[in-house]
Short mmCIF file of C-alpha atoms in Angstrom, two decimals:
data_model
loop_
_atom_site.label_atom_id
_atom_site.label_comp_id
_atom_site.label_asym_id
_atom_site.label_seq_id
_atom_site.Cartn_x
_atom_site.Cartn_y
_atom_site.Cartn_z
CA MET Q 1 -5.51 -23.17 -8.33
CA LYS Q 2 -8.14 -20.99 -7.71
CA ALA Q 3 -7.95 -17.12 -6.93
CA VAL Q 4 -10.11 -14.15 -6.91
CA VAL Q 5 -9.30 -12.02 -9.70
CA LEU Q 6 -10.39 -8.22 -10.50
CA THR Q 7 -11.28 -8.05 -14.15
CA ALA Q 8 -11.85 -4.42 -14.26
CA TYR Q 9 -11.95 -1.53 -11.80
CA GLY Q 10 -15.41 -0.84 -10.30
CA ASP Q 11 -17.65 -2.60 -7.65
CA VAL Q 12 -17.29 -5.89 -6.11
CA ASP Q 13 -18.88 -7.56 -9.01
CA LYS Q 14 -15.57 -7.18 -10.78
CA LEU Q 15 -14.06 -9.62 -8.46
CA GLU Q 16 -14.51 -13.19 -9.88
CA LEU Q 17 -13.23 -16.57 -8.54
CA ARG Q 18 -11.24 -18.42 -11.31
CA GLU Q 19 -8.95 -21.36 -12.12
CA VAL Q 20 -5.41 -19.81 -12.62
CA PRO Q 21 -2.16 -21.41 -13.12
CA ASP Q 22 -0.17 -22.36 -9.97
CA PRO Q 23 2.44 -19.55 -9.39
CA LYS Q 24 6.05 -20.47 -9.94
CA VAL Q 25 8.80 -20.41 -7.24
CA ALA Q 26 12.08 -18.50 -7.97
CA ALA Q 27 15.43 -18.50 -5.91
CA GLY Q 28 14.75 -16.57 -2.80
CA GLN Q 29 11.00 -17.20 -2.72
CA ILE Q 30 8.65 -19.61 -0.93
CA LYS Q 31 5.28 -20.91 -1.94
CA VAL Q 32 2.42 -20.96 0.71
CA ARG Q 33 -0.86 -22.64 0.60
CA MET Q 34 -3.27 -19.91 2.04
CA ALA Q 35 -5.02 -20.62 5.13
CA GLY Q 36 -5.89 -16.84 5.93
CA ALA Q 37 -5.80 -13.64 4.01
CA SER Q 38 -7.30 -10.37 5.15
CA ILE Q 39 -9.26 -7.60 3.83
CA ASN Q 40 -7.38 -4.15 4.09
CA PRO Q 41 -8.74 -0.74 2.93
CA VAL Q 42 -6.10 -0.47 0.20
CA ASP Q 43 -7.87 -3.62 -1.39
CA TRP Q 44 -11.19 -1.71 -2.04
CA LYS Q 45 -9.35 1.54 -3.18
CA GLN Q 46 -7.62 -0.53 -5.76
CA ARG Q 47 -10.65 -2.41 -6.65
CA SER Q 48 -12.62 0.84 -7.15
CA GLY Q 49 -9.88 2.65 -9.01
CA ALA Q 50 -9.62 5.32 -6.34
CA ILE Q 51 -5.67 4.95 -6.12
CA ALA Q 52 -4.98 3.81 -9.69
CA LYS Q 53 -3.21 6.88 -10.41
CA TYR Q 54 -0.49 5.95 -7.35
CA MET Q 55 -1.08 2.23 -7.63
CA PRO Q 56 -1.92 1.08 -10.97
CA LEU Q 57 -2.95 -2.53 -11.56
CA ASP Q 58 -2.12 -4.83 -14.48
CA LEU Q 59 -5.63 -6.23 -15.01
CA PRO Q 60 -6.66 -8.97 -14.38
CA ALA Q 61 -5.10 -8.85 -11.11
CA THR Q 62 -5.10 -10.55 -7.81
CA LEU Q 63 -5.53 -8.39 -4.59
CA GLY Q 64 -4.59 -9.19 -1.13
CA ARG Q 65 -1.53 -7.74 0.77
CA ASP Q 66 -1.10 -10.25 3.44
CA ALA Q 67 -1.59 -13.88 4.07
CA SER Q 68 -0.84 -16.74 6.25
CA GLY Q 69 -0.50 -20.79 5.70
CA GLU Q 70 1.69 -23.69 5.34
CA VAL Q 71 4.86 -23.58 3.26
CA VAL Q 72 4.52 -26.01 0.26
CA GLU Q 73 7.78 -25.38 -1.78
CA VAL Q 74 10.88 -23.47 -1.28
CA GLY Q 75 13.04 -22.14 -3.80
CA SER Q 76 16.79 -22.42 -4.20
CA GLY Q 77 19.02 -20.75 -1.67
CA VAL Q 78 16.14 -20.49 0.91
CA THR Q 79 17.35 -21.85 4.51
CA ALA Q 80 15.05 -19.90 6.98
CA PHE Q 81 11.77 -21.90 6.18
CA LYS Q 82 11.26 -25.59 5.21
CA VAL Q 83 8.02 -27.38 3.75
CA GLY Q 84 5.40 -27.64 6.48
CA ASP Q 85 6.37 -24.39 8.27
CA ARG Q 86 3.60 -22.31 9.50
CA VAL Q 87 4.02 -18.79 8.33
CA LEU Q 88 2.58 -15.08 7.93
CA GLY Q 89 3.75 -12.58 5.33
CA ARG Q 90 3.29 -9.27 3.83
CA VAL Q 91 2.67 -10.26 0.12
CA MET Q 92 1.06 -9.47 -3.05
CA GLY Q 93 -1.99 -11.31 -4.31
CA GLY Q 94 -3.16 -13.18 -1.15
CA TYR Q 95 -6.61 -13.66 -2.68
CA ALA Q 96 -5.62 -17.18 -3.69
CA GLU Q 97 -4.86 -20.67 -2.84
CA LEU Q 98 -1.37 -20.38 -3.52
CA VAL Q 99 0.99 -17.34 -2.53
CA VAL Q 100 4.34 -16.90 -3.61
CA ALA Q 101 6.68 -14.17 -2.11
CA ALA Q 102 10.12 -13.41 -1.36
CA VAL Q 103 11.47 -15.06 2.01
CA GLU Q 104 11.86 -11.46 3.45
CA ASP Q 105 8.33 -11.11 3.17
CA TRP Q 106 7.66 -13.70 5.67
CA ALA Q 107 7.88 -14.67 9.30
CA LYS Q 108 6.90 -17.94 11.08
CA VAL Q 109 3.60 -18.11 13.13
CA PRO Q 110 4.12 -18.65 16.93
CA ALA Q 111 2.53 -22.09 18.00
CA LYS Q 112 -0.10 -20.48 20.13
CA LEU Q 113 -1.52 -18.43 17.25
CA ASP Q 114 -4.42 -19.50 14.94
CA LEU Q 115 -2.96 -19.99 11.52
CA VAL Q 116 -6.15 -18.60 9.85
CA ASP Q 117 -6.36 -15.48 11.99
CA ALA Q 118 -2.68 -14.65 11.57
CA GLY Q 119 -3.44 -13.77 7.96
CA ALA Q 120 -4.94 -10.77 9.47
CA LEU Q 121 -1.84 -9.36 11.02
CA PRO Q 122 1.04 -8.52 8.72
CA LEU Q 123 0.07 -5.34 7.01
CA VAL Q 124 -1.76 -3.69 9.92
CA ALA Q 125 0.80 -4.57 12.41
CA LEU Q 126 3.82 -3.65 10.43
CA THR Q 127 1.96 -0.44 9.42
CA GLY Q 128 1.34 0.73 13.05
CA ALA Q 129 4.69 -0.33 14.28
CA GLN Q 130 6.58 1.44 11.63
CA LEU Q 131 4.36 4.37 11.95
CA VAL Q 132 5.56 4.93 15.41
CA GLU Q 133 9.15 3.51 15.29
CA GLU Q 134 10.15 4.96 12.04
CA THR Q 135 8.18 7.39 10.72
CA VAL Q 136 7.51 9.36 14.04
CA ASN Q 137 10.34 7.87 15.69
CA VAL Q 138 8.95 8.10 19.10
CA SER Q 139 11.25 8.22 22.08
CA LYS Q 140 10.96 7.11 25.84
CA GLY Q 141 8.97 10.03 27.47
CA ASP Q 142 7.35 11.53 24.48
CA LEU Q 143 3.74 12.39 24.63
CA VAL Q 144 2.02 11.09 21.60
CA LEU Q 145 -1.42 10.99 20.16
CA VAL Q 146 -2.87 7.95 17.98
CA THR Q 147 -5.72 8.77 16.22
CA GLY Q 148 -8.14 6.01 15.21
CA ALA Q 149 -6.74 3.93 18.29
CA THR Q 150 -9.22 1.26 18.01
CA GLY Q 151 -8.55 0.38 14.47
CA SER Q 152 -6.26 -2.55 13.75
CA VAL Q 153 -3.42 0.10 12.87
CA GLY Q 154 -4.13 2.12 15.38
CA ARG Q 155 -3.93 -0.58 18.08
CA ALA Q 156 -0.41 -1.74 16.68
CA ALA Q 157 0.49 1.95 16.91
CA VAL Q 158 -0.49 2.29 20.67
CA PHE Q 159 1.44 -1.08 21.34
CA ALA Q 160 4.45 -0.07 19.70
CA ALA Q 161 4.54 3.52 21.52
CA LYS Q 162 4.02 2.21 24.91
CA ALA Q 163 6.90 -0.25 23.94
CA ARG Q 164 9.08 2.49 23.30
CA GLY Q 165 8.21 4.13 26.74
CA ALA Q 166 6.01 7.01 25.44
CA LYS Q 167 3.06 8.45 27.20
CA VAL Q 168 0.15 7.73 25.00
CA TYR Q 169 -3.04 9.32 24.19
CA ALA Q 170 -5.82 7.00 22.50
CA GLY Q 171 -7.60 9.29 20.06
CA VAL Q 172 -10.97 7.85 18.96
CA ARG Q 173 -14.58 8.79 18.51
CA GLY Q 174 -16.45 9.41 21.70
CA LYS Q 175 -18.59 5.85 20.99
CA HIS Q 176 -15.28 4.10 21.05
CA LYS Q 177 -13.93 5.37 24.53
CA PRO Q 178 -14.77 2.09 26.46
CA GLU Q 179 -12.82 0.02 24.10
CA ALA Q 180 -10.01 2.41 23.66
CA ALA Q 181 -9.75 2.14 27.59
CA LYS Q 182 -8.68 -1.59 27.16
CA LEU Q 183 -5.56 -0.77 24.98
CA GLY Q 184 -3.03 0.04 27.68
CA ALA Q 185 -2.82 3.67 26.42
CA ASP Q 186 -2.18 6.32 29.40
CA PHE Q 187 -4.93 8.48 28.31
CA VAL Q 188 -8.09 8.13 25.99
CA VAL Q 189 -9.58 11.24 24.42
CA ALA Q 190 -12.63 11.52 22.09
CA LEU Q 191 -11.60 13.42 18.89
CA ASP Q 192 -15.12 14.40 18.06
CA ASP Q 193 -15.56 16.32 21.07
CA ASP Q 194 -13.82 19.66 21.14
CA ARG Q 195 -14.11 20.24 24.89
CA GLU Q 196 -11.86 17.10 25.27
CA ILE Q 197 -9.44 18.37 22.46
CA ALA Q 198 -8.94 21.64 24.40
CA ASP Q 199 -7.90 19.74 27.43
CA ILE Q 200 -4.87 17.92 25.48
CA PRO Q 201 -1.42 19.37 26.48
CA GLN Q 202 1.13 20.30 24.22
CA LEU Q 203 2.21 16.84 22.34
CA ASP Q 204 5.58 15.79 20.92
CA ALA Q 205 3.97 13.93 18.16
CA ILE Q 206 0.91 12.56 16.39
CA ALA Q 207 0.77 8.97 14.78
CA ASP Q 208 -2.05 9.51 12.57
CA THR Q 209 -4.08 6.37 11.14
CA VAL Q 210 -7.14 8.30 9.75
CA GLY Q 211 -5.86 11.54 7.88
CA GLY Q 212 -8.34 14.39 6.68
CA ASP Q 213 -10.00 16.76 9.12
CA THR Q 214 -9.48 14.55 12.10
CA VAL Q 215 -5.50 15.13 12.35
CA GLN Q 216 -5.81 18.69 11.25
CA LYS Q 217 -7.65 19.95 13.81
CA LEU Q 218 -5.09 18.73 16.19
CA TYR Q 219 -2.05 20.60 14.78
CA GLY Q 220 -2.40 23.38 17.21
CA LYS Q 221 -1.76 20.64 20.15
CA VAL Q 222 1.69 19.55 18.90
CA LYS Q 223 4.55 21.58 20.11
CA PRO Q 224 6.80 23.71 17.60
CA GLY Q 225 9.04 21.35 15.62
CA GLY Q 226 6.83 18.36 16.64
CA THR Q 227 6.36 15.51 14.28
CA VAL Q 228 2.98 14.30 12.77
CA GLY Q 229 3.51 11.28 10.74
CA GLY Q 230 0.56 9.64 8.72
CA VAL Q 231 -0.27 6.15 6.87
CA VAL Q 232 -2.19 7.69 4.29
CA GLY Q 233 0.51 10.25 3.10
CA GLU Q 234 2.27 13.23 4.31
CA PRO Q 235 -0.24 15.12 6.89
CA ALA Q 236 -1.45 18.04 4.81
CA GLY Q 237 -0.98 21.43 6.28
CA ALA Q 238 1.51 20.31 8.96
CA LYS Q 239 4.60 21.65 7.51
CA GLU Q 240 2.86 25.19 7.30
CA ARG Q 241 2.36 25.11 11.09
CA GLY Q 242 5.80 24.59 11.83
CA LEU Q 243 5.69 20.84 12.09
CA ILE Q 244 7.64 17.96 10.83
CA ALA Q 245 5.17 16.12 8.29
CA ARG Q 246 6.17 12.61 7.26
CA GLY Q 247 3.94 9.98 5.24
CA MET Q 248 5.04 6.34 5.23
CA LEU Q 249 4.83 3.03 2.97
CA THR Q 250 4.87 -0.11 4.94
CA HIS Q 251 7.95 -2.34 3.85
CA SER Q 252 8.52 -5.93 4.85
CA ASP Q 253 10.47 -6.47 8.10
CA PRO Q 254 10.45 -10.53 9.25
CA LYS Q 255 12.02 -9.74 12.59
CA ARG Q 256 9.51 -7.41 13.63
CA LEU Q 257 6.73 -9.18 12.09
CA ALA Q 258 7.63 -12.29 14.15
CA GLU Q 259 7.82 -10.07 17.29
CA LEU Q 260 4.36 -8.54 16.67
CA ALA Q 261 2.85 -12.00 15.88
CA GLN Q 262 4.36 -13.34 19.21
CA ALA Q 263 2.86 -10.28 20.97
CA VAL Q 264 -0.75 -11.45 19.53
CA ALA Q 265 -0.06 -14.81 20.66
CA ASP Q 266 0.73 -13.59 24.18
CA GLY Q 267 -2.41 -11.58 24.32
CA LYS Q 268 -0.24 -8.50 24.67
CA LEU Q 269 -1.45 -7.23 21.59
CA ILE Q 270 -5.17 -7.68 20.58
CA ILE Q 271 -6.23 -7.20 16.60
CA PRO Q 272 -9.91 -8.15 16.90
CA ILE Q 273 -11.28 -10.59 14.02
CA ALA Q 274 -14.74 -9.49 12.98
CA LYS Q 275 -15.82 -12.14 10.74
CA ARG Q 276 -14.24 -14.86 8.26
CA PHE Q 277 -15.42 -15.57 4.77
CA PRO Q 278 -14.33 -18.40 2.41
CA LEU Q 279 -12.33 -17.31 -0.55
CA ALA Q 280 -15.12 -17.37 -2.88
CA GLN Q 281 -17.07 -14.67 -1.11
CA ALA Q 282 -14.08 -12.09 -1.27
CA GLY Q 283 -16.50 -9.60 -2.83
CA GLU Q 284 -18.98 -9.88 0.31
CA ALA Q 285 -16.05 -9.70 2.42
CA GLN Q 286 -14.80 -6.56 0.99
CA LYS Q 287 -18.37 -5.11 1.33
CA PHE Q 288 -18.57 -5.98 4.96
CA ALA Q 289 -15.12 -4.58 5.59
CA GLU Q 290 -15.59 -1.38 3.59
CA ALA Q 291 -19.08 -0.65 5.62
CA GLY Q 292 -16.92 -0.66 9.03
CA ALA Q 293 -16.62 -4.27 10.24
CA GLY Q 294 -15.36 -3.28 13.68
CA GLY Q 295 -12.30 -5.73 13.42
CA LYS Q 296 -10.25 -7.43 10.65
CA VAL Q 297 -12.15 -9.38 8.15
CA VAL Q 298 -10.27 -12.34 6.86
CA LEU Q 299 -10.90 -14.75 3.76
CA THR Q 300 -10.10 -18.60 4.52
CA GLY Q 301 -8.16 -20.92 2.29
#
């Protein structure tokens, strides 16, 4: 099969399309012919070596944390899927024609959902939902602010928080307020406008998808004992302000992934697709995404 291989840490010139052996299927796994695989920030951070200390790679390595496609082989003991099923999953090595992962990493793709674009969903949808439902543990009636609300993870977080019955502030840059107004949040606030930040009432929690200075300048808006959860690690300085600070690691959850995929198919959760690239152009796709694509970038099989 063909796969995009990272030969060394560095720029996109270290990504090469190569012929590699087909992956083998073990018990409890399925093999999927990739239709779509998305670019995520973790991909270019791994490629560059920026997170090598925390997430080292055994080079050469194939990147890609999610994929969609059709099942072509099932391992022994697998009953949840059969050959021909359309699936999406949170995986390792998505930049390849064939992807193998444990059965619990996959969910079925709803009939109304485009199979290629389904590959954009697993990591961002699960991350946004788990940030709200597990890390922050939002409850009905809570007043919650989601930073980076128009990003893919932020959109999933807003959706999950509203589903929990929270009152949601969608926090974005001022230029993104019109788009944020379409998300179904109760309020929209420009986080690059100190006057708008000053008008935010006391919050029960922040679900942070951005990190850095953006979230830190909001700590004073969270009530004592409130929670700040972050997708890029435990929010720095929050504990010192008397807040509960929690980082997260996304994990596979096939039931929740299926629900989120159905929400996308039904138009209740919108994760925009900015552009599709063929697998051979993975380097160009990473460049495009890293520059700020304004939506998901998808590799096609």
